[in-house]
């Protein structure tokens, strides 16, 4: 963020701390896509992502006077979001769901995800970025959901949201060493998962474990 | 054994991708990778995985997550309720002045009725136990001592608000007038609405209490019904 944007953000935060909802809502409009996507990638559930994103901003406004500027506002916000998401995830784990429910939910997910994919896909000029088919997107999402919650969080924040290790450490309230380890394990597990479903990968994508 | 023969760990390769290795690790890995095809492939695999993740699209938000303009910070228990209620127009949420007045009048009526009923009830007891027929002497607010009796009754209900004080004045005046009338006539009370009679007071008091209580409750319920949950945008 450049200096001008940084200053503007500080003003908005100060006004929010004085109870100015309009100022806070400007922060919301700036960060809501980030929060929503992070939560969605963590859970794979659109509705839950909406609810938790809303809860995140409500909690953030209620707690905004505790923001002292030590970590970036983005990190502070994502900490709230990931904590709420983790709570939700753990509640889900304690609740057994019937197999019928799961099948239904998965079918719904694919239908919605097709629309979402068409709405948000864009051409990339970067040769390292692929234009992913919806099957591949779903495969990646499934692969992510097979990771531990901690590995998944680290991977989403670093590789999907592009945050540096330092910021990931602030958000997850761990050390750089832990972040590095979780990211590494997450990537390896995901790589192995993708390898088991090679046929869905782009043609020019090579996942080989052996030399040549 | 040369250090380059020992392959970096997967974690080191992963961290190498993010340029987050310590200077020693960095130097060691770079040197090793120059010659080791195995590690080059491993690195490549990791890089491709990262590239795929980076290629996942950022979804558009399904709606705005902005807070309502009149959002107020409340306790956790009220939080959900606050989000729902705050989207209702404030004019609907607050009671109209008229509604408030009705409710206050109902409360007043109930209190006045209580006044009457209590004094009437006590009067009934004393009336029946009196040896002489002078009803005016036995009642707790007898004809001759009406003003002082009133001042006795007001402190009894000291817990209520000031409307009681304003009530006692018309009651005083009313009673004085009735007393004057009853004193001037030998036969005493008029056929109806003589407030000196305990029985009369009781028969006025009880309906007043009933009506007042009903009104009070009714006007409270109407307020609640007007608040309804509103769906989020």
CSV table of C-alpha atoms in Angstrom, one decimal:
chain,number,residue,atom,x,y,z
A,1,UNK,CA,0.0,0.0,0.0
A,2,UNK,CA,1.4,3.4,-0.9
A,3,UNK,CA,1.9,6.2,1.6
A,4,UNK,CA,-1.3,8.1,0.4
A,5,UNK,CA,-3.5,5.0,0.8
A,6,UNK,CA,-1.8,4.2,4.1
A,7,UNK,CA,-2.6,7.7,5.5
A,8,UNK,CA,-6.2,7.5,4.2
A,9,UNK,CA,-6.6,4.1,5.9
A,10,UNK,CA,-5.3,5.5,9.2
A,11,UNK,CA,-7.8,8.3,9.0
A,12,UNK,CA,-10.6,5.8,8.4
A,13,UNK,CA,-9.5,3.7,11.3
A,14,UNK,CA,-9.3,6.7,13.6
A,15,UNK,CA,-12.8,7.8,12.6
A,16,UNK,CA,-14.1,4.2,13.1
A,17,UNK,CA,-12.6,4.1,16.5
A,18,UNK,CA,-14.8,7.2,17.3
A,19,UNK,CA,-17.9,5.2,16.2
A,20,UNK,CA,-18.1,6.4,12.6
A,21,UNK,CA,-19.8,3.6,10.8
A,22,UNK,CA,-19.5,5.2,7.4
A,23,UNK,CA,-15.7,5.4,7.8
A,24,UNK,CA,-15.7,1.8,8.8
A,25,UNK,CA,-17.8,0.8,5.9
A,26,UNK,CA,-15.2,2.2,3.6
A,27,UNK,CA,-12.7,-0.1,5.1
A,28,UNK,CA,-15.3,-2.9,4.7
A,29,UNK,CA,-15.6,-2.3,1.0
A,30,UNK,CA,-11.8,-2.3,0.6
A,31,UNK,CA,-11.2,-5.6,2.5
A,32,UNK,CA,-14.4,-7.6,2.1
A,33,UNK,CA,-13.3,-9.5,-1.0
A,34,UNK,CA,-10.1,-10.5,0.7
A,35,UNK,CA,-11.9,-11.7,3.8
A,36,UNK,CA,-14.6,-13.5,1.9
A,37,UNK,CA,-12.2,-15.4,-0.3
A,38,UNK,CA,-10.0,-16.4,2.6
A,39,UNK,CA,-12.9,-17.7,4.5
A,40,UNK,CA,-14.4,-19.4,1.5
A,41,UNK,CA,-11.1,-21.2,0.6
A,42,UNK,CA,-10.8,-22.4,4.2
A,43,UNK,CA,-14.3,-23.8,4.3
A,44,UNK,CA,-15.4,-24.5,0.7
A,45,UNK,CA,-18.9,-23.3,1.6
A,46,UNK,CA,-20.4,-20.1,0.1
A,47,UNK,CA,-23.1,-19.5,2.7
A,48,UNK,CA,-20.8,-20.1,5.7
A,49,UNK,CA,-18.3,-17.7,4.0
A,50,UNK,CA,-20.9,-15.0,3.8
A,51,UNK,CA,-22.0,-15.4,7.4
A,52,UNK,CA,-18.5,-15.5,8.8
A,53,UNK,CA,-17.4,-12.5,6.7
A,54,UNK,CA,-20.3,-10.5,8.1
A,55,UNK,CA,-19.5,-11.6,11.6
A,56,UNK,CA,-15.9,-10.7,11.0
A,57,UNK,CA,-16.7,-7.1,10.2
A,58,UNK,CA,-19.2,-6.8,13.0
A,59,UNK,CA,-16.6,-8.2,15.5
A,60,UNK,CA,-13.9,-5.9,14.0
A,61,UNK,CA,-16.1,-2.8,14.4
A,62,UNK,CA,-16.9,-3.7,18.0
A,63,UNK,CA,-13.2,-4.3,18.8
A,64,UNK,CA,-11.7,-1.6,16.7
A,65,UNK,CA,-10.6,0.5,19.7
A,66,UNK,CA,-8.2,-2.4,20.5
A,67,UNK,CA,-6.4,-2.0,17.2
A,68,UNK,CA,-3.2,-0.2,18.1
A,69,UNK,CA,-1.4,-0.4,14.8
A,70,UNK,CA,1.2,-3.0,15.7
A,71,UNK,CA,0.3,-5.4,13.0
A,72,UNK,CA,-1.2,-4.1,9.7
A,73,UNK,CA,-4.9,-3.5,9.7
A,74,UNK,CA,-5.2,-6.2,7.1
A,75,UNK,CA,-3.4,-8.7,9.4
A,76,UNK,CA,-5.6,-7.7,12.3
A,77,UNK,CA,-8.8,-8.1,10.3
A,78,UNK,CA,-7.7,-11.5,8.9
A,79,UNK,CA,-6.8,-12.7,12.4
A,80,UNK,CA,-10.4,-12.1,13.4
A,81,UNK,CA,-11.7,-13.7,10.3
A,82,UNK,CA,-9.5,-16.8,10.5
A,83,UNK,CA,-10.3,-17.2,14.2
A,84,UNK,CA,-14.0,-17.2,13.5
A,85,UNK,CA,-13.5,-19.6,10.7
A,86,UNK,CA,-11.5,-22.0,12.8
A,87,UNK,CA,-14.2,-21.9,15.5
A,88,UNK,CA,-16.8,-22.7,12.9
A,89,UNK,CA,-14.7,-25.4,11.4
A,90,UNK,CA,-14.2,-27.1,14.8
A,91,UNK,CA,-17.9,-26.9,15.5
A,92,UNK,CA,-18.5,-28.7,12.2
A,93,UNK,CA,-16.0,-31.4,13.0
A,94,UNK,CA,-17.9,-32.2,16.2
A,95,UNK,CA,-21.1,-32.6,14.4
A,96,UNK,CA,-21.6,-35.7,12.3
A,97,UNK,CA,-23.5,-35.2,9.1
A,98,UNK,CA,-25.4,-37.9,7.3
A,99,UNK,CA,-24.1,-39.1,4.0
A,100,UNK,CA,-27.2,-37.8,2.2
A,101,UNK,CA,-26.5,-34.3,3.5
A,102,UNK,CA,-23.0,-34.4,2.2
A,103,UNK,CA,-23.9,-35.6,-1.2
A,104,UNK,CA,-26.5,-32.9,-1.5
A,105,UNK,CA,-24.2,-30.2,-0.3
A,106,UNK,CA,-21.5,-31.3,-2.7
A,107,UNK,CA,-23.9,-31.2,-5.6
A,108,UNK,CA,-25.1,-27.7,-4.6
A,109,UNK,CA,-21.5,-26.6,-4.4
A,110,UNK,CA,-20.6,-27.7,-7.9
A,111,UNK,CA,-23.7,-26.0,-9.3
A,112,UNK,CA,-22.9,-22.7,-7.6
A,113,UNK,CA,-19.2,-23.0,-8.2
A,114,UNK,CA,-19.8,-23.3,-12.0
A,115,UNK,CA,-21.6,-19.9,-12.0
A,116,UNK,CA,-19.0,-18.4,-9.7
A,117,UNK,CA,-16.2,-19.7,-12.0
A,118,UNK,CA,-17.7,-18.2,-15.1
A,119,UNK,CA,-18.3,-14.9,-13.3
A,120,UNK,CA,-14.8,-14.4,-12.0
A,121,UNK,CA,-12.5,-16.1,-14.5
A,122,UNK,CA,-10.2,-13.7,-16.3
A,123,UNK,CA,-7.4,-14.0,-18.8
A,124,UNK,CA,-3.9,-13.9,-17.4
A,125,UNK,CA,-0.9,-12.7,-19.3
A,126,UNK,CA,1.5,-14.3,-16.8
A,127,UNK,CA,2.7,-17.5,-18.3
A,128,UNK,CA,3.0,-19.0,-14.9
A,129,UNK,CA,-0.7,-18.5,-14.2
A,130,UNK,CA,-3.1,-20.9,-15.7
A,131,UNK,CA,-6.7,-20.4,-16.7
A,132,UNK,CA,-8.2,-23.1,-14.6
A,133,UNK,CA,-11.1,-25.3,-15.6
A,134,UNK,CA,-13.8,-25.6,-13.1
A,135,UNK,CA,-12.9,-29.2,-12.5
A,136,UNK,CA,-9.4,-28.2,-11.7
A,137,UNK,CA,-10.6,-25.4,-9.4
A,138,UNK,CA,-12.7,-27.9,-7.5
A,139,UNK,CA,-9.9,-30.4,-7.4
A,140,UNK,CA,-7.7,-27.7,-5.8
A,141,UNK,CA,-10.4,-26.9,-3.3
A,142,UNK,CA,-10.8,-30.5,-2.4
A,143,UNK,CA,-7.1,-30.9,-2.1
A,144,UNK,CA,-7.0,-27.9,0.2
A,145,UNK,CA,-9.7,-29.3,2.4
A,146,UNK,CA,-7.7,-32.5,2.9
A,147,UNK,CA,-5.0,-30.5,4.7
A,148,UNK,CA,-5.0,-29.8,8.3
A,149,UNK,CA,-6.7,-26.5,9.3
A,150,UNK,CA,-3.3,-25.0,10.1
A,151,UNK,CA,-1.6,-26.0,6.9
A,152,UNK,CA,-4.6,-24.9,4.8
A,153,UNK,CA,-4.7,-21.5,6.5
A,154,UNK,CA,-1.0,-20.9,6.0
A,155,UNK,CA,-1.2,-22.0,2.3
A,156,UNK,CA,-4.3,-19.8,1.6
A,157,UNK,CA,-2.7,-16.7,3.2
A,158,UNK,CA,0.6,-17.2,1.5
A,159,UNK,CA,-0.1,-18.7,-1.9
A,160,UNK,CA,-3.6,-17.6,-2.6
A,161,UNK,CA,-3.6,-14.2,-0.9
A,162,UNK,CA,0.0,-13.5,-1.5
A,163,UNK,CA,1.0,-12.5,2.0
A,164,UNK,CA,4.5,-12.7,3.3
A,165,UNK,CA,5.6,-15.2,6.0
A,166,UNK,CA,5.8,-12.3,8.5
A,167,UNK,CA,2.2,-11.3,8.0
A,168,UNK,CA,1.0,-14.9,8.0
A,169,UNK,CA,2.8,-15.4,11.4
A,170,UNK,CA,1.0,-12.3,12.8
A,171,UNK,CA,-2.3,-13.5,11.5
A,172,UNK,CA,-1.9,-17.0,12.9
A,173,UNK,CA,0.0,-15.8,15.9
A,174,UNK,CA,2.8,-18.3,15.5
A,175,UNK,CA,6.5,-18.1,14.6
A,176,UNK,CA,8.2,-17.8,11.2
A,177,UNK,CA,9.5,-21.3,11.7
A,178,UNK,CA,6.0,-22.7,12.2
A,179,UNK,CA,4.7,-20.8,9.2
A,180,UNK,CA,7.4,-22.1,7.0
A,181,UNK,CA,6.9,-25.7,8.1
A,182,UNK,CA,3.1,-25.5,7.6
A,183,UNK,CA,3.4,-24.0,4.2
A,184,UNK,CA,5.9,-26.6,3.1
A,185,UNK,CA,3.8,-29.5,4.3
A,186,UNK,CA,0.7,-28.1,2.8
A,187,UNK,CA,2.4,-27.7,-0.5
A,188,UNK,CA,3.7,-31.3,-0.5
A,189,UNK,CA,0.4,-32.8,0.5
A,190,UNK,CA,-1.4,-30.8,-2.2
A,191,UNK,CA,1.2,-31.8,-4.7
A,192,UNK,CA,0.7,-35.5,-3.9
A,193,UNK,CA,-3.1,-35.1,-4.1
A,194,UNK,CA,-2.9,-33.4,-7.5
A,195,UNK,CA,-0.5,-36.1,-8.7
A,196,UNK,CA,-3.1,-38.7,-8.0
A,197,UNK,CA,-5.5,-36.9,-10.4
A,198,UNK,CA,-3.2,-36.0,-13.2
A,199,UNK,CA,-5.7,-36.2,-15.9
A,200,UNK,CA,-7.3,-33.0,-14.8
A,201,UNK,CA,-4.2,-30.9,-14.9
A,202,UNK,CA,-3.4,-28.6,-17.8
A,203,UNK,CA,-1.5,-30.2,-20.6
A,204,UNK,CA,1.7,-28.3,-20.1
A,205,UNK,CA,1.7,-28.9,-16.4
A,206,UNK,CA,4.3,-31.4,-15.4
A,207,UNK,CA,4.2,-33.1,-12.0
A,208,UNK,CA,7.0,-35.7,-12.0
A,209,UNK,CA,8.7,-37.1,-9.0
A,210,UNK,CA,11.6,-38.6,-10.8
A,211,UNK,CA,14.3,-37.0,-12.9
A,212,UNK,CA,13.2,-36.8,-16.5
B,1,UNK,CA,31.6,-35.8,2.1
B,2,UNK,CA,30.8,-32.6,0.4
B,3,UNK,CA,27.9,-30.6,1.7
B,4,UNK,CA,26.3,-30.4,-1.7
B,5,UNK,CA,25.7,-34.1,-1.6
B,6,UNK,CA,23.2,-33.8,1.1
B,7,UNK,CA,19.9,-32.8,-0.5
B,8,UNK,CA,17.9,-30.0,1.0
B,9,UNK,CA,14.8,-30.9,2.8
B,10,UNK,CA,11.4,-30.4,1.1
B,11,UNK,CA,10.9,-27.6,3.6
B,12,UNK,CA,14.0,-25.9,2.6
B,13,UNK,CA,13.1,-26.1,-1.1
B,14,UNK,CA,9.6,-24.7,-0.3
B,15,UNK,CA,11.1,-21.9,1.7
B,16,UNK,CA,13.6,-21.3,-1.1
B,17,UNK,CA,10.8,-20.5,-3.4
B,18,UNK,CA,9.6,-17.7,-1.1
B,19,UNK,CA,13.2,-16.5,-0.5
B,20,UNK,CA,12.8,-16.9,3.1
B,21,UNK,CA,15.8,-19.0,3.9
B,22,UNK,CA,18.6,-17.9,6.2
B,23,UNK,CA,21.7,-16.7,4.4
B,24,UNK,CA,23.5,-19.9,5.1
B,25,UNK,CA,20.6,-22.1,3.9
B,26,UNK,CA,20.2,-19.9,0.9
B,27,UNK,CA,23.8,-20.2,-0.2
B,28,UNK,CA,23.8,-24.0,0.4
B,29,UNK,CA,20.6,-24.6,-1.5
B,30,UNK,CA,21.6,-22.4,-4.5
B,31,UNK,CA,24.9,-24.2,-4.8
B,32,UNK,CA,23.2,-27.6,-4.5
B,33,UNK,CA,20.5,-26.9,-7.0
B,34,UNK,CA,23.0,-26.1,-9.7
B,35,UNK,CA,24.0,-29.6,-10.0
B,36,UNK,CA,21.3,-31.8,-8.6
B,37,UNK,CA,18.6,-32.7,-11.1
B,38,UNK,CA,16.6,-34.6,-8.6
B,39,UNK,CA,16.2,-31.5,-6.4
B,40,UNK,CA,15.5,-29.4,-9.5
B,41,UNK,CA,12.5,-31.5,-10.3
B,42,UNK,CA,11.3,-31.5,-6.7
B,43,UNK,CA,11.6,-27.8,-6.8
B,44,UNK,CA,9.7,-27.6,-10.0
B,45,UNK,CA,6.9,-29.7,-8.6
B,46,UNK,CA,6.5,-27.4,-5.7
B,47,UNK,CA,6.6,-24.4,-7.9
B,48,UNK,CA,3.9,-25.7,-10.2
B,49,UNK,CA,1.7,-26.4,-7.2
B,50,UNK,CA,2.1,-22.9,-6.0
B,51,UNK,CA,1.4,-21.6,-9.5
B,52,UNK,CA,-1.9,-23.5,-9.5
B,53,UNK,CA,-2.9,-22.1,-6.2
B,54,UNK,CA,-2.1,-18.6,-7.4
B,55,UNK,CA,-4.3,-19.2,-10.4
B,56,UNK,CA,-7.4,-19.8,-8.3
B,57,UNK,CA,-9.7,-16.9,-9.1
B,58,UNK,CA,-10.6,-14.3,-6.5
B,59,UNK,CA,-14.4,-14.7,-6.2
B,60,UNK,CA,-16.6,-11.6,-6.3
B,61,UNK,CA,-18.4,-10.9,-3.0
B,62,UNK,CA,-22.0,-12.1,-3.2
B,63,UNK,CA,-23.2,-8.9,-1.5
B,64,UNK,CA,-22.0,-6.0,0.5
B,65,UNK,CA,-20.9,-6.7,4.0
B,66,UNK,CA,-21.2,-3.0,5.1
B,67,UNK,CA,-22.7,-2.5,8.5
B,68,UNK,CA,-26.1,-0.7,8.8
B,69,UNK,CA,-25.7,3.1,9.2
B,70,UNK,CA,-27.2,3.2,12.7
B,71,UNK,CA,-25.2,0.2,13.9
B,72,UNK,CA,-24.4,0.4,17.6
B,73,UNK,CA,-22.1,-1.5,19.7
B,74,UNK,CA,-23.9,-3.8,22.1
B,75,UNK,CA,-23.1,-6.8,24.2
B,76,UNK,CA,-22.7,-10.2,22.6
B,77,UNK,CA,-26.1,-11.4,23.5
B,78,UNK,CA,-27.8,-8.5,21.8
B,79,UNK,CA,-25.5,-8.5,18.8
B,80,UNK,CA,-27.6,-10.6,16.4
B,81,UNK,CA,-30.7,-8.8,17.4
B,82,UNK,CA,-29.1,-5.5,16.9
B,83,UNK,CA,-28.1,-6.3,13.3
B,84,UNK,CA,-31.7,-7.3,12.5
B,85,UNK,CA,-33.4,-4.6,14.4
B,86,UNK,CA,-31.2,-1.7,13.3
B,87,UNK,CA,-32.4,-2.1,9.7
B,88,UNK,CA,-36.0,-1.4,10.7
B,89,UNK,CA,-37.0,2.2,10.3
B,90,UNK,CA,-36.5,4.0,13.5
B,91,UNK,CA,-40.0,5.6,13.4
B,92,UNK,CA,-41.5,2.1,13.5
B,93,UNK,CA,-39.3,1.0,16.3
B,94,UNK,CA,-40.1,3.8,18.8
B,95,UNK,CA,-43.6,4.1,20.2
B,96,UNK,CA,-45.5,7.1,19.0
B,97,UNK,CA,-46.2,9.8,21.6
B,98,UNK,CA,-49.9,8.9,21.4
B,99,UNK,CA,-49.2,5.3,22.3
B,100,UNK,CA,-47.0,6.4,25.2
B,101,UNK,CA,-49.8,8.6,26.5
B,102,UNK,CA,-52.3,5.8,26.4
B,103,UNK,CA,-50.0,3.6,28.2
B,104,UNK,CA,-49.4,6.2,30.9
B,105,UNK,CA,-53.1,6.9,31.3
B,106,UNK,CA,-53.7,3.2,31.7
B,107,UNK,CA,-51.1,3.1,34.4
B,108,UNK,CA,-52.6,6.1,36.1
B,109,UNK,CA,-56.0,4.6,36.0
B,110,UNK,CA,-54.8,1.4,37.6
B,111,UNK,CA,-53.0,3.4,40.4
B,112,UNK,CA,-56.1,5.6,41.0
B,113,UNK,CA,-58.2,2.5,41.1
B,114,UNK,CA,-55.9,0.9,43.6
B,115,UNK,CA,-56.2,4.1,45.7
B,116,UNK,CA,-60.0,3.8,45.6
B,117,UNK,CA,-60.1,0.1,46.2
B,118,UNK,CA,-57.8,0.2,49.1
B,119,UNK,CA,-59.5,2.9,50.9
B,120,UNK,CA,-62.9,1.4,50.1
B,121,UNK,CA,-61.8,-1.9,51.4
B,122,UNK,CA,-60.5,-0.6,54.6
B,123,UNK,CA,-63.6,1.6,54.9
B,124,UNK,CA,-65.8,-1.4,54.5
B,125,UNK,CA,-64.1,-3.1,57.4
B,126,UNK,CA,-64.4,-0.1,59.7
B,127,UNK,CA,-67.9,0.6,58.6
B,128,UNK,CA,-69.1,-2.8,59.6
B,129,UNK,CA,-67.4,-2.7,62.9
B,130,UNK,CA,-68.6,0.8,64.0
B,131,UNK,CA,-71.1,0.9,66.9
B,132,UNK,CA,-72.8,4.2,65.9
B,133,UNK,CA,-74.3,5.0,62.4
B,134,UNK,CA,-71.9,7.9,61.8
B,135,UNK,CA,-70.1,6.5,58.8
B,136,UNK,CA,-68.2,9.7,58.4
B,137,UNK,CA,-66.3,9.1,61.6
B,138,UNK,CA,-65.3,5.5,60.9
B,139,UNK,CA,-63.9,5.8,57.5
B,140,UNK,CA,-60.1,6.3,57.2
B,141,UNK,CA,-60.8,9.4,55.2
B,142,UNK,CA,-63.9,10.7,57.1
B,143,UNK,CA,-65.8,13.8,56.1
B,144,UNK,CA,-64.3,16.2,58.6
B,145,UNK,CA,-60.7,15.1,58.3
B,146,UNK,CA,-60.6,14.6,54.6
B,147,UNK,CA,-57.5,16.8,54.0
B,148,UNK,CA,-55.4,15.0,56.6
B,149,UNK,CA,-56.6,11.6,55.5
B,150,UNK,CA,-55.5,12.4,52.0
B,151,UNK,CA,-52.1,13.4,53.3
B,152,UNK,CA,-51.9,10.1,55.1
B,153,UNK,CA,-52.7,8.1,52.0
B,154,UNK,CA,-50.2,9.8,49.8
B,155,UNK,CA,-47.2,8.7,51.7
B,156,UNK,CA,-48.5,5.2,51.7
B,157,UNK,CA,-47.9,5.1,48.0
B,158,UNK,CA,-44.6,7.0,48.2
B,159,UNK,CA,-42.9,4.6,45.9
B,160,UNK,CA,-44.9,5.8,42.9
B,161,UNK,CA,-44.1,8.8,40.8
B,162,UNK,CA,-45.2,12.4,41.2
B,163,UNK,CA,-48.5,11.8,39.4
B,164,UNK,CA,-49.9,10.7,42.7
B,165,UNK,CA,-49.3,14.1,44.2
B,166,UNK,CA,-51.1,15.8,41.4
B,167,UNK,CA,-53.9,13.3,41.8
B,168,UNK,CA,-54.4,14.0,45.5
B,169,UNK,CA,-55.3,17.6,44.8
B,170,UNK,CA,-58.3,16.9,42.6
B,171,UNK,CA,-59.2,14.1,45.0
B,172,UNK,CA,-59.0,16.5,47.9
B,173,UNK,CA,-61.2,19.0,46.2
B,174,UNK,CA,-63.6,16.4,45.1
B,175,UNK,CA,-63.9,14.9,48.6
B,176,UNK,CA,-64.2,18.3,50.2
B,177,UNK,CA,-67.1,19.1,47.9
B,178,UNK,CA,-68.7,15.8,48.7
B,179,UNK,CA,-68.2,16.3,52.4
B,180,UNK,CA,-69.8,19.7,52.2
B,181,UNK,CA,-72.7,18.3,50.5
B,182,UNK,CA,-73.1,15.4,52.8
B,183,UNK,CA,-72.8,17.6,55.8
B,184,UNK,CA,-75.4,20.1,54.6
B,185,UNK,CA,-77.9,17.4,54.0
B,186,UNK,CA,-79.2,15.4,56.9
B,187,UNK,CA,-79.9,12.3,55.0
B,188,UNK,CA,-76.2,12.0,53.9
B,189,UNK,CA,-75.1,10.4,50.7
B,190,UNK,CA,-76.6,10.8,47.3
B,191,UNK,CA,-77.9,7.7,45.6
B,192,UNK,CA,-74.8,7.3,43.5
B,193,UNK,CA,-71.1,8.3,43.4
B,194,UNK,CA,-70.7,9.4,46.9
B,195,UNK,CA,-67.0,8.8,47.5
B,196,UNK,CA,-67.5,8.9,51.2
B,197,UNK,CA,-69.0,5.4,51.0
B,198,UNK,CA,-66.4,2.7,51.1
B,199,UNK,CA,-68.6,0.5,49.0
B,200,UNK,CA,-68.7,3.2,46.3
B,201,UNK,CA,-65.0,3.6,46.4
B,202,UNK,CA,-64.5,-0.1,46.1
B,203,UNK,CA,-66.9,-0.4,43.2
B,204,UNK,CA,-65.0,2.3,41.4
B,205,UNK,CA,-61.6,1.1,42.3
B,206,UNK,CA,-61.8,-2.4,41.1
B,207,UNK,CA,-62.9,-1.6,37.6
B,208,UNK,CA,-60.3,1.1,37.3
B,209,UNK,CA,-57.6,-1.3,38.3
B,210,UNK,CA,-58.8,-3.9,35.8
B,211,UNK,CA,-59.2,-1.5,33.0
B,212,UNK,CA,-55.9,0.2,33.7
B,213,UNK,CA,-54.0,-3.0,33.9
B,214,UNK,CA,-55.5,-4.3,30.6
B,215,UNK,CA,-54.7,-1.0,28.9
B,216,UNK,CA,-51.2,-1.0,30.2
B,217,UNK,CA,-50.5,-4.5,28.9
B,218,UNK,CA,-52.3,-3.9,25.6
B,219,UNK,CA,-50.3,-0.9,24.7
B,220,UNK,CA,-47.1,-2.7,25.5
B,221,UNK,CA,-48.0,-5.6,23.3
B,222,UNK,CA,-48.8,-3.4,20.4
B,223,UNK,CA,-45.2,-1.9,20.5
B,224,UNK,CA,-43.7,-5.4,20.3
B,225,UNK,CA,-45.7,-6.5,17.4
B,226,UNK,CA,-44.5,-3.6,15.3
B,227,UNK,CA,-40.9,-4.8,15.5
B,228,UNK,CA,-40.3,-7.4,13.0
B,229,UNK,CA,-37.2,-9.2,11.7
B,230,UNK,CA,-35.9,-7.8,8.5
B,231,UNK,CA,-34.0,-9.9,6.0
B,232,UNK,CA,-30.5,-8.8,5.3
B,233,UNK,CA,-29.8,-7.1,1.9
